[in-house]
Short mmCIF file of C-alpha atoms and ligand atoms in Angstrom, two decimals:
data_model
loop_
_atom_site.label_atom_id
_atom_site.label_comp_id
_atom_site.label_asym_id
_atom_site.label_seq_id
_atom_site.Cartn_x
_atom_site.Cartn_y
_atom_site.Cartn_z
CA MET A 59 27.53 3.75 -29.22
CA LYS A 60 24.33 5.35 -30.42
CA PHE A 61 23.19 2.14 -31.94
CA PHE A 62 23.48 0.34 -28.66
CA LEU A 63 21.82 3.14 -26.77
CA LEU A 64 18.85 2.94 -29.11
CA ASN A 65 18.62 -0.78 -28.59
CA ALA A 66 18.75 -0.36 -24.88
CA VAL A 67 15.90 2.09 -24.98
CA LEU A 68 13.74 -0.19 -27.14
CA PHE A 69 14.47 -3.15 -24.96
CA PHE A 70 13.36 -1.41 -21.85
CA MET A 71 10.23 0.09 -23.35
CA PRO A 72 7.72 -2.13 -21.47
CA ALA A 73 9.25 -0.99 -18.17
CA ILE A 74 7.95 2.52 -18.80
CA ALA A 75 4.43 1.14 -18.27
CA PHE A 76 5.30 0.60 -14.62
CA ASN A 77 7.22 3.76 -13.97
CA GLN A 78 6.69 5.09 -10.45
CA THR A 79 5.81 8.55 -11.81
CA ARG A 80 2.53 7.15 -13.13
CA ALA A 81 1.69 5.24 -9.94
CA LEU A 82 -1.35 6.23 -7.88
CA LYS A 83 -2.73 5.39 -4.50
CA ALA A 84 -6.26 4.31 -3.73
CA PHE A 85 -8.14 6.09 -0.98
CA PRO A 86 -9.01 3.82 1.96
CA LEU A 87 -12.56 2.45 1.57
CA SER A 88 -13.46 4.33 4.77
CA SER A 89 -12.82 7.68 2.98
CA VAL A 90 -15.62 7.11 0.47
CA ARG A 91 -19.34 7.03 1.20
CA LEU A 92 -21.81 6.01 -1.54
CA LEU A 93 -24.74 8.27 -2.18
CA ASN A 94 -28.15 6.98 -3.34
CA SER A 95 -27.82 4.80 -6.48
CA PRO A 96 -28.13 1.16 -7.44
CA PHE A 97 -24.64 0.70 -5.97
CA ARG A 98 -25.78 1.98 -2.55
CA GLN A 99 -28.85 -0.19 -2.72
CA ALA A 100 -26.65 -3.26 -3.54
CA GLN A 101 -24.41 -2.38 -0.59
CA GLU A 102 -27.42 -2.25 1.73
CA THR A 103 -28.81 -5.57 0.40
CA ASP A 104 -25.45 -7.24 0.90
CA LEU A 105 -25.18 -5.86 4.43
CA LYS A 106 -28.55 -7.50 5.31
CA TYR A 107 -27.42 -10.77 3.78
CA MET A 108 -24.22 -10.65 5.91
CA LEU A 109 -26.11 -10.07 9.10
CA SER A 110 -28.53 -12.84 8.27
CA LEU A 111 -25.63 -15.36 8.35
CA ASP A 112 -24.89 -17.07 11.66
CA ALA A 113 -21.24 -16.52 12.65
CA ASP A 114 -21.24 -19.59 14.96
CA ARG A 115 -22.21 -21.82 12.07
CA LEU A 116 -19.47 -20.30 9.85
CA LEU A 117 -16.99 -20.79 12.66
CA ALA A 118 -18.03 -24.42 13.42
CA PRO A 119 -15.42 -26.04 11.11
CA PHE A 120 -12.61 -24.01 12.71
CA LEU A 121 -13.72 -24.94 16.25
CA ARG A 122 -14.17 -28.62 15.29
CA GLU A 123 -10.64 -28.87 13.79
CA ALA A 124 -9.16 -27.12 16.86
CA GLY A 125 -10.80 -29.73 19.14
CA ILE A 126 -13.35 -27.22 20.57
CA GLU A 127 -17.02 -28.17 20.70
CA PRO A 128 -18.75 -26.08 17.95
CA LYS A 129 -21.43 -23.67 19.23
CA ALA A 130 -23.67 -24.44 16.32
CA LYS A 131 -24.03 -26.86 13.42
CA SER A 132 -21.88 -26.29 10.30
CA TYR A 133 -23.71 -24.84 7.36
CA PRO A 134 -24.57 -27.33 4.54
CA ASN A 135 -23.61 -27.40 0.86
CA TRP A 136 -19.89 -26.62 0.22
CA GLU A 137 -19.53 -25.83 3.97
CA ASN A 138 -19.89 -29.47 5.12
CA THR A 139 -18.74 -31.47 2.10
CA GLY A 140 -15.04 -30.72 2.13
CA LEU A 141 -14.57 -26.97 1.58
CA ASP A 142 -15.50 -26.35 5.23
CA GLY A 143 -14.49 -22.89 6.39
CA HIS A 144 -13.93 -21.23 3.01
CA ILE A 145 -16.95 -18.94 3.46
CA GLY A 146 -15.59 -17.97 6.92
CA GLY A 147 -12.50 -16.49 5.18
CA HIS A 148 -14.58 -14.61 2.58
CA TYR A 149 -16.89 -13.46 5.31
CA ILE A 150 -14.02 -11.82 7.20
CA SER A 151 -12.97 -9.91 4.01
CA ALA A 152 -16.57 -8.99 3.32
CA LEU A 153 -17.15 -7.68 6.89
CA SER A 154 -13.91 -5.73 6.69
CA ASN A 155 -14.98 -4.05 3.43
CA MET A 156 -18.51 -3.37 4.68
CA TYR A 157 -17.36 -1.94 7.97
CA ALA A 158 -14.94 0.44 6.20
CA ALA A 159 -17.56 1.41 3.60
CA THR A 160 -20.37 2.07 6.10
CA GLY A 161 -19.00 2.38 9.63
CA ASP A 162 -21.85 0.08 10.75
CA THR A 163 -20.97 -1.08 14.30
CA ARG A 164 -23.00 -4.33 13.97
CA ILE A 165 -20.62 -5.31 11.22
CA LEU A 166 -17.61 -4.42 13.35
CA GLU A 167 -18.94 -6.52 16.24
CA ARG A 168 -19.39 -9.48 13.90
CA LEU A 169 -15.85 -9.03 12.59
CA ARG A 170 -14.39 -8.92 16.08
CA TYR A 171 -16.37 -12.01 17.03
CA MET A 172 -14.97 -13.97 14.08
CA ILE A 173 -11.37 -12.90 14.77
CA ASP A 174 -11.69 -13.62 18.55
CA TRP A 175 -12.80 -17.15 17.84
CA LEU A 176 -10.06 -17.78 15.24
CA ASP A 177 -7.56 -16.55 17.81
CA LYS A 178 -8.94 -19.01 20.43
CA CYS A 179 -8.81 -21.88 17.91
CA GLN A 180 -5.22 -20.98 16.99
CA ARG A 181 -4.18 -20.95 20.69
CA LYS A 182 -5.38 -24.51 21.20
CA ASP A 183 -2.03 -25.66 19.77
CA THR A 184 1.44 -24.15 19.59
CA ASP A 185 2.10 -24.59 15.86
CA GLY A 186 0.10 -21.51 14.70
CA TYR A 187 -2.38 -23.48 12.60
CA VAL A 188 -6.03 -22.57 12.32
CA GLY A 189 -8.34 -23.79 9.57
CA GLY A 190 -11.64 -25.52 8.77
CA ILE A 191 -10.30 -28.16 6.36
CA PRO A 192 -11.57 -31.59 7.50
CA GLY A 193 -8.61 -33.51 8.87
CA GLY A 194 -6.35 -30.61 7.99
CA LYS A 195 -3.64 -31.34 10.60
CA LYS A 196 -3.03 -34.76 9.06
CA ILE A 197 -2.70 -33.66 5.46
CA TRP A 198 -0.53 -30.63 6.28
CA GLY A 199 1.78 -33.02 8.23
CA ASP A 200 1.98 -35.35 5.21
CA ILE A 201 2.75 -32.40 2.92
CA ALA A 202 5.48 -31.07 5.23
CA ALA A 203 7.04 -34.59 5.07
CA GLY A 204 7.09 -34.34 1.28
CA ASN A 205 4.17 -36.74 0.66
CA ILE A 206 2.32 -34.69 -1.97
CA LYS A 207 -0.49 -35.92 -4.22
CA ALA A 208 -1.91 -33.03 -6.28
CA ALA A 209 -4.53 -32.77 -9.01
CA SER A 210 -6.41 -29.70 -10.25
CA PHE A 211 -9.17 -29.87 -7.62
CA SER A 212 -7.60 -32.02 -4.94
CA LEU A 213 -4.54 -32.15 -2.69
CA ASN A 214 -3.78 -35.36 -0.81
CA ASP A 215 -7.36 -36.51 -1.55
CA LYS A 216 -8.95 -33.39 -0.01
CA TRP A 217 -10.98 -30.74 -1.85
CA VAL A 218 -8.48 -27.92 -2.64
CA PRO A 219 -7.16 -27.28 0.88
CA LEU A 220 -4.82 -24.52 -0.34
CA TYR A 221 -7.65 -22.65 -2.05
CA ASN A 222 -9.63 -22.99 1.19
CA ILE A 223 -6.92 -21.71 3.47
CA HIS A 224 -6.11 -18.88 1.06
CA LYS A 225 -9.54 -17.42 1.85
CA LEU A 226 -8.56 -17.28 5.53
CA PHE A 227 -5.22 -15.63 4.74
CA ALA A 228 -6.99 -13.11 2.53
CA GLY A 229 -9.65 -12.46 5.18
CA LEU A 230 -7.03 -11.78 7.83
CA VAL A 231 -5.05 -9.49 5.51
CA ASP A 232 -8.23 -7.53 4.83
CA ALA A 233 -9.25 -7.41 8.47
CA TYR A 234 -5.91 -5.78 9.25
CA ASN A 235 -5.41 -3.65 6.16
CA ILE A 236 -8.98 -2.45 5.66
CA ALA A 237 -10.57 -2.73 9.10
CA GLY A 238 -7.48 -2.14 11.23
CA SER A 239 -7.79 -5.27 13.43
CA THR A 240 -4.41 -5.80 15.14
CA LYS A 241 -5.60 -9.13 16.49
CA ALA A 242 -6.15 -10.28 12.91
CA LYS A 243 -2.52 -9.33 12.22
CA GLU A 244 -1.32 -11.43 15.13
CA VAL A 245 -3.37 -14.47 13.94
CA LEU A 246 -2.18 -13.86 10.37
CA VAL A 247 1.55 -13.71 11.19
CA LYS A 248 1.34 -16.90 13.33
CA LEU A 249 -0.55 -18.67 10.55
CA SER A 250 2.05 -17.48 8.08
CA ASP A 251 4.90 -18.82 10.24
CA TRP A 252 3.09 -22.15 10.48
CA PHE A 253 2.96 -22.32 6.65
CA VAL A 254 6.66 -21.27 6.38
CA ASN A 255 7.43 -24.31 8.57
CA ILE A 256 5.21 -26.63 6.45
CA THR A 257 7.13 -25.68 3.30
CA LEU A 258 10.55 -25.36 4.91
CA LYS A 259 11.93 -28.73 3.88
CA LEU A 260 10.15 -28.91 0.49
CA THR A 261 12.21 -28.43 -2.69
CA ASP A 262 11.05 -25.94 -5.28
CA GLU A 263 10.01 -28.90 -7.44
CA GLN A 264 7.77 -30.32 -4.61
CA ILE A 265 6.17 -26.92 -4.16
CA GLN A 266 5.45 -26.67 -7.87
CA THR A 267 3.88 -30.13 -7.74
CA MET A 268 1.70 -28.95 -4.85
CA LEU A 269 0.70 -25.88 -6.87
CA ARG A 270 -0.99 -28.05 -9.50
CA SER A 271 -3.89 -28.03 -7.05
CA GLU A 272 -6.06 -24.90 -7.11
CA HIS A 273 -4.61 -22.54 -4.50
CA GLY A 274 -6.26 -19.14 -4.90
CA GLY A 275 -3.73 -16.33 -4.42
CA MET A 276 -1.41 -17.90 -1.86
CA ASN A 277 1.48 -15.98 -3.51
CA GLU A 278 -0.43 -12.70 -3.18
CA ALA A 279 -1.21 -13.42 0.48
CA PHE A 280 2.48 -13.93 1.29
CA ALA A 281 3.55 -10.80 -0.60
CA ASP A 282 0.95 -8.95 1.59
CA VAL A 283 2.29 -10.57 4.75
CA ALA A 284 5.87 -9.48 3.78
CA VAL A 285 4.64 -5.89 3.83
CA ILE A 286 2.45 -6.24 6.92
CA ALA A 287 5.17 -8.06 9.02
CA GLY A 288 8.04 -6.14 7.39
CA ASP A 289 10.00 -9.39 6.72
CA LYS A 290 11.40 -10.44 3.36
CA LYS A 291 11.24 -14.16 4.23
CA TYR A 292 7.53 -14.07 3.34
CA LEU A 293 8.30 -12.41 0.00
CA GLU A 294 10.69 -15.25 -0.81
CA LEU A 295 7.94 -17.79 -0.01
CA ALA A 296 5.53 -15.72 -2.20
CA ARG A 297 7.89 -16.24 -5.17
CA ARG A 298 8.20 -19.99 -4.40
CA LEU A 299 4.40 -20.21 -4.25
CA SER A 300 4.13 -18.72 -7.78
CA HIS A 301 3.07 -21.40 -10.26
CA ARG A 302 5.75 -21.46 -12.94
CA VAL A 303 3.68 -23.41 -15.53
CA ILE A 304 1.38 -20.35 -15.78
CA LEU A 305 3.97 -17.66 -15.18
CA ASN A 306 6.57 -18.72 -17.79
CA PRO A 307 4.43 -18.29 -20.94
CA LEU A 308 3.20 -14.94 -19.59
CA LEU A 309 6.80 -13.79 -19.08
CA GLN A 310 7.26 -14.54 -22.82
CA GLN A 311 4.06 -12.61 -23.58
CA ARG A 312 2.38 -15.82 -24.79
CA ASP A 313 -1.27 -16.75 -24.28
CA ALA A 314 -1.41 -20.48 -23.44
CA LEU A 315 -4.76 -20.28 -21.59
CA ASN A 316 -7.03 -22.43 -23.80
CA GLY A 317 -8.78 -25.07 -21.75
CA LEU A 318 -7.46 -23.94 -18.35
CA HIS A 319 -9.77 -23.46 -15.39
CA ALA A 320 -10.12 -19.69 -15.42
CA ASN A 321 -10.58 -18.82 -11.80
CA THR A 322 -7.66 -21.06 -10.77
CA GLN A 323 -5.35 -18.88 -12.89
CA ILE A 324 -6.56 -15.26 -12.30
CA PRO A 325 -5.59 -15.17 -8.56
CA LYS A 326 -2.10 -16.55 -9.40
CA VAL A 327 -1.64 -13.56 -11.73
CA ILE A 328 -2.85 -11.15 -9.05
CA GLY A 329 -0.08 -12.71 -6.95
CA TYR A 330 2.59 -12.11 -9.67
CA MET A 331 1.46 -8.50 -9.79
CA ARG A 332 1.50 -8.09 -6.03
CA ILE A 333 5.01 -9.53 -5.87
CA ALA A 334 6.00 -7.20 -8.71
CA GLN A 335 4.75 -4.21 -6.70
CA VAL A 336 6.50 -5.22 -3.46
CA ALA A 337 9.76 -6.33 -5.13
CA ASN A 338 9.69 -3.70 -7.88
CA ASP A 339 9.91 -6.53 -10.48
CA THR A 340 9.14 -5.15 -13.92
CA ALA A 341 9.22 -8.57 -15.69
CA TRP A 342 6.53 -10.04 -13.46
CA ALA A 343 4.46 -6.84 -13.76
CA ASN A 344 4.63 -7.09 -17.51
CA ALA A 345 3.60 -10.78 -17.32
CA ALA A 346 0.54 -9.79 -15.31
CA ASN A 347 -0.23 -6.92 -17.70
CA PHE A 348 -0.01 -9.22 -20.72
CA PHE A 349 -2.47 -11.62 -18.99
CA TRP A 350 -4.88 -8.79 -18.33
CA ASN A 351 -4.61 -7.62 -21.96
CA THR A 352 -5.16 -11.01 -23.52
CA VAL A 353 -8.05 -11.88 -21.23
CA THR A 354 -9.87 -8.56 -21.53
CA LYS A 355 -9.21 -8.04 -25.28
CA ASN A 356 -9.45 -11.60 -26.60
CA ARG A 357 -11.45 -13.66 -24.03
CA THR A 358 -14.08 -11.36 -22.63
CA ILE A 359 -17.70 -10.67 -23.58
CA SER A 360 -19.61 -7.38 -23.34
CA ILE A 361 -20.54 -7.72 -19.64
CA GLY A 362 -16.80 -8.02 -18.74
CA GLY A 363 -17.06 -11.71 -17.85
CA ASN A 364 -15.09 -14.65 -19.26
CA SER A 365 -15.12 -18.44 -19.63
CA VAL A 366 -17.52 -21.25 -20.22
CA ARG A 367 -18.20 -23.95 -17.62
CA GLU A 368 -15.45 -22.20 -15.61
CA HIS A 369 -12.80 -22.76 -18.32
CA PHE A 370 -11.12 -20.57 -20.96
CA HIS A 371 -12.48 -21.57 -24.36
CA PRO A 372 -10.50 -20.98 -27.63
CA ALA A 373 -10.12 -17.22 -27.99
CA ASN A 374 -11.26 -17.40 -31.62
CA ASN A 375 -14.50 -19.25 -30.94
CA PHE A 376 -17.22 -18.03 -28.59
CA SER A 377 -19.99 -20.35 -29.75
CA SER A 378 -19.90 -22.43 -26.61
CA MET A 379 -20.63 -19.24 -24.65
CA ILE A 380 -24.04 -19.04 -26.35
CA GLU A 381 -24.84 -22.71 -26.09
CA THR A 382 -23.85 -23.44 -22.48
CA LYS A 383 -25.95 -23.03 -19.35
CA GLU A 384 -22.73 -22.03 -17.52
CA GLY A 385 -21.48 -18.70 -18.84
CA PRO A 386 -19.16 -16.22 -17.04
CA GLU A 387 -18.53 -17.00 -13.37
CA THR A 388 -18.84 -14.19 -10.84
CA CYS A 389 -15.55 -15.08 -9.08
CA ASN A 390 -13.67 -14.55 -12.33
CA SER A 391 -14.88 -11.00 -12.71
CA TYR A 392 -14.28 -10.35 -8.98
CA ASN A 393 -10.63 -11.34 -9.55
CA MET A 394 -10.29 -9.51 -12.85
CA LEU A 395 -11.40 -6.30 -11.11
CA LYS A 396 -8.81 -6.94 -8.44
CA LEU A 397 -6.10 -7.26 -11.11
CA SER A 398 -7.39 -4.18 -13.00
CA LYS A 399 -7.19 -2.13 -9.83
CA GLN A 400 -3.58 -3.25 -9.12
CA LEU A 401 -2.53 -2.48 -12.71
CA PHE A 402 -4.22 0.89 -12.71
CA LEU A 403 -2.61 1.92 -9.48
CA SER A 404 0.82 1.00 -10.95
CA ASN A 405 0.17 2.81 -14.26
CA ALA A 406 -2.75 5.26 -14.34
CA SER A 407 -4.09 4.31 -17.75
CA ALA A 408 -7.81 4.72 -18.49
CA ASN A 409 -7.87 1.30 -20.23
CA TYR A 410 -7.97 -0.50 -16.93
CA MET A 411 -10.76 1.66 -15.60
CA ASP A 412 -12.77 1.35 -18.86
CA TYR A 413 -12.78 -2.40 -18.31
CA TYR A 414 -13.43 -2.00 -14.56
CA GLU A 415 -16.50 0.19 -15.25
CA ARG A 416 -17.93 -2.16 -17.88
CA THR A 417 -17.57 -5.16 -15.58
CA VAL A 418 -18.72 -3.56 -12.35
CA TYR A 419 -21.92 -2.18 -13.95
CA ASN A 420 -22.81 -5.09 -16.23
CA HIS A 421 -21.61 -8.15 -14.42
CA ILE A 422 -20.93 -7.50 -10.72
CA LEU A 423 -23.86 -5.22 -9.95
CA SER A 424 -26.25 -7.63 -11.70
CA SER A 425 -24.86 -10.69 -9.90
CA GLN A 426 -26.81 -9.89 -6.73
CA HIS A 427 -30.62 -10.22 -6.62
CA PRO A 428 -32.21 -6.90 -5.61
CA ALA A 429 -33.72 -8.72 -2.62
CA GLY A 430 -30.50 -10.62 -1.74
CA GLY A 431 -28.69 -13.67 -3.14
CA PHE A 432 -25.80 -14.14 -5.55
CA VAL A 433 -25.35 -15.92 -8.86
CA TYR A 434 -22.59 -18.28 -9.80
CA PHE A 435 -22.91 -18.26 -13.59
CA THR A 436 -24.36 -15.49 -15.66
CA PRO A 437 -25.53 -17.49 -18.67
CA ILE A 438 -25.40 -15.86 -22.09
CA ARG A 439 -27.52 -18.61 -23.61
CA PRO A 440 -30.68 -17.06 -25.07
CA ARG A 441 -33.82 -17.33 -22.85
CA HIS A 442 -31.81 -19.05 -20.08
CA TYR A 443 -32.25 -18.11 -16.40
CA ARG A 444 -30.03 -17.55 -13.37
CA VAL A 445 -29.94 -19.31 -10.01
CA TYR A 446 -29.52 -17.18 -6.87
CA SER A 447 -28.07 -18.34 -3.61
CA GLN A 448 -30.24 -18.75 -0.50
CA PRO A 449 -28.72 -17.33 2.73
CA GLN A 450 -28.84 -20.40 4.96
CA GLN A 451 -28.45 -23.01 2.16
CA SER A 452 -25.97 -22.04 -0.61
CA PHE A 453 -22.24 -21.70 0.09
CA TRP A 454 -20.55 -21.71 -3.31
CA CYS A 455 -17.37 -19.86 -4.15
CA CYS A 456 -19.38 -17.09 -5.80
CA VAL A 457 -21.39 -16.60 -2.58
CA GLY A 458 -18.03 -15.92 -0.87
CA SER A 459 -16.79 -13.50 -3.53
CA GLY A 460 -20.32 -12.17 -3.86
CA LEU A 461 -20.46 -11.20 -0.18
CA GLU A 462 -17.24 -9.17 -0.77
CA ASN A 463 -18.20 -7.57 -4.06
CA HIS A 464 -21.07 -5.29 -2.95
CA GLY A 465 -19.27 -3.77 -0.02
CA LYS A 466 -16.37 -2.33 -1.93
CA TYR A 467 -17.87 -0.24 -4.74
CA GLY A 468 -15.97 2.75 -3.26
CA GLU A 469 -12.55 1.16 -3.64
CA ILE A 470 -11.36 2.90 -6.76
CA ILE A 471 -13.98 5.55 -7.69
CA TYR A 472 -11.11 8.00 -6.77
CA GLY A 473 -7.37 7.78 -6.64
CA HIS A 474 -4.60 10.21 -5.77
CA ASN A 475 -0.92 10.94 -5.91
CA ASP A 476 0.83 13.37 -3.52
CA LYS A 477 -1.42 16.32 -4.40
CA ASP A 478 -3.80 15.55 -7.25
CA ILE A 479 -7.15 13.70 -7.30
CA PHE A 480 -8.15 11.22 -9.99
CA ILE A 481 -11.82 10.65 -10.73
CA ASN A 482 -11.98 7.18 -12.27
CA LEU A 483 -15.63 6.15 -12.04
CA PHE A 484 -18.93 8.00 -12.20
CA ILE A 485 -20.69 6.62 -9.10
CA PRO A 486 -22.49 9.03 -6.77
CA SER A 487 -20.35 9.35 -3.66
CA VAL A 488 -18.59 11.66 -1.23
CA LEU A 489 -14.77 11.50 -0.79
CA GLU A 490 -13.13 12.90 2.31
CA TRP A 491 -9.36 13.46 1.95
CA LYS A 492 -8.78 14.27 5.57
CA GLN A 493 -4.99 14.98 5.46
CA LYS A 494 -5.63 17.69 2.83
CA GLY A 495 -8.89 19.06 4.21
CA ILE A 496 -10.59 18.33 0.83
CA SER A 497 -14.16 17.07 0.50
CA LEU A 498 -15.43 16.04 -2.89
CA GLU A 499 -19.03 15.20 -3.71
CA GLN A 500 -20.04 13.57 -6.98
CA GLN A 501 -23.71 13.63 -8.07
CA THR A 502 -24.74 11.69 -11.16
CA SER A 503 -27.42 9.31 -12.39
CA PHE A 504 -25.06 7.85 -15.05
CA PRO A 505 -25.80 5.72 -17.11
CA ASN A 506 -29.33 7.13 -17.23
CA THR A 507 -27.79 10.56 -17.93
CA GLU A 508 -24.44 11.14 -19.52
CA ARG A 509 -23.17 13.72 -17.08
CA THR A 510 -21.72 14.03 -13.68
CA GLN A 511 -21.30 16.95 -11.27
CA ILE A 512 -18.42 17.45 -8.87
CA LYS A 513 -18.46 19.85 -5.91
CA LEU A 514 -15.26 20.58 -3.97
CA THR A 515 -15.18 21.91 -0.46
CA LEU A 516 -11.76 22.99 0.88
CA LYS A 517 -10.82 23.86 4.46
CA LYS A 518 -8.17 26.26 3.13
CA PRO A 519 -7.20 27.44 -0.39
CA GLN A 520 -4.76 25.12 -2.11
CA GLN A 521 -3.65 24.22 -5.62
CA PHE A 522 -4.02 20.80 -7.12
CA ALA A 523 -5.29 19.08 -10.25
CA VAL A 524 -8.51 17.09 -10.61
CA PHE A 525 -8.08 14.46 -13.39
CA PHE A 526 -11.12 12.83 -14.95
CA ARG A 527 -11.07 9.55 -16.81
CA TYR A 528 -11.93 10.22 -20.45
CA PRO A 529 -14.17 7.19 -21.05
CA SER A 530 -13.61 5.07 -24.09
CA TRP A 531 -17.36 5.28 -24.85
CA VAL A 532 -17.12 9.05 -25.46
CA ARG A 533 -15.84 9.91 -28.99
CA ASP A 534 -12.93 12.28 -29.39
CA GLY A 535 -13.98 15.91 -29.07
CA MET A 536 -17.40 15.07 -27.64
CA LEU A 537 -16.58 15.46 -23.99
CA LYS A 538 -17.61 18.80 -22.50
CA ALA A 539 -16.57 20.23 -19.13
CA ARG A 540 -17.59 23.36 -17.25
CA VAL A 541 -15.85 24.77 -14.19
CA ASN A 542 -17.91 27.27 -12.17
CA ASN A 543 -20.27 27.60 -15.17
CA LYS A 544 -17.43 28.36 -17.66
CA ASP A 545 -16.53 25.97 -20.50
CA VAL A 546 -13.02 24.58 -20.34
CA VAL A 547 -10.92 22.89 -23.01
CA VAL A 548 -10.79 19.09 -22.65
CA LYS A 549 -7.75 17.16 -23.68
CA ARG A 550 -7.74 13.42 -24.13
CA ASN A 551 -4.05 12.97 -23.31
CA PRO A 552 -3.02 12.06 -20.72
CA ASN A 553 -6.19 9.99 -20.58
ZN1 ZN B 300 -17.13 -18.71 -8.09
#
């Protein structure tokens, strides 16, 4: 008996990594305000860029496809050459983040305006569809009938329609979850039901064929909708929308990523992890964790970015990274941070936040020009240069994820369980934990100085722990802490 017991314990070892006792919650973005720092400046720069964009031009593809005369001309670049409307989805996520992070009412008005028009477009028909994809109604009809023609960057001869509509799903999820828009929830649930109908008669095999085409995190979106709508039918669809060709090697803890388009894969893995959280599925969580480990440990450079010309190169040869004009893509790091946050909240290990810190300081923060504009690639090629987006001209994927990035620096500086606070990042900010009557102010000029100062203000006396991340860049025994001017003993474990 003992022998078997031991085996059972060993077999279930990975499950411990996702034990609920080590799970944390993030504070809502609206509970954290940034204090003066390069992060706060980046947030302000991004806010100006957002307001400089014309909502009517971003909405034009949605109105056109709904049969409503657009109020302005579509934007150019990727916005009128096939990926029409993708920035609209990102914009809704970005506005939601920025409103929560700043409380700026101009941003809220813009968000409401976007959602109101999407609602009007959706009401033009009874099927629940709304989207900017050129000729979308026709191709979705063909797909529902089982006529599917999928390649990496096309679906039924259109430019990645699933990727495009995923941005709208994600935007609506964020507008409800982060900015509290109930109208966004209504539009989202109708849109989800439309997609349930599109896929209703498709076999699992047909869905897997469809998923050969880049599709963002459609599985993540449906796992979110399952929680928002409180209906498991969406979770079932989330599983069906999980691309098995990528999932299966990860379930076996095998890295089969060489040559794959990086940013097509990362959102799928975010989806596996989201499903794992909602369904309490340890195997899928471990698959996502394995992906994170192999990408961050074997495929990532110092700034936290990965890939060359958008693709994963052989893990044992980084020479192409130095030669190419197209180094790490901003979207990849945006998505790796999303995955890191999910994993950290499931298992509060400092590893995830060490990577998050490295990437948010060295890649994400630097991907926005101090005067506005976002980069696509951050070339590592010596003496190379970067290209920044122009507000009324450039509408690449990394403009979409870029708009989102700089409004959510407060998303994981702090975390909590039922009673304790976790300080994960050293970014100057104020946290208000309203339910507990706790206010926490962090002042630091890190990385210019290697220290941070925390001030707690309590409405009433109470007992709780404040955990600090012990950063990997501080050697054992070198971290010093003082509480009310008295030295305290610092332990590295738990980290
Ligand atoms: Zn991109």
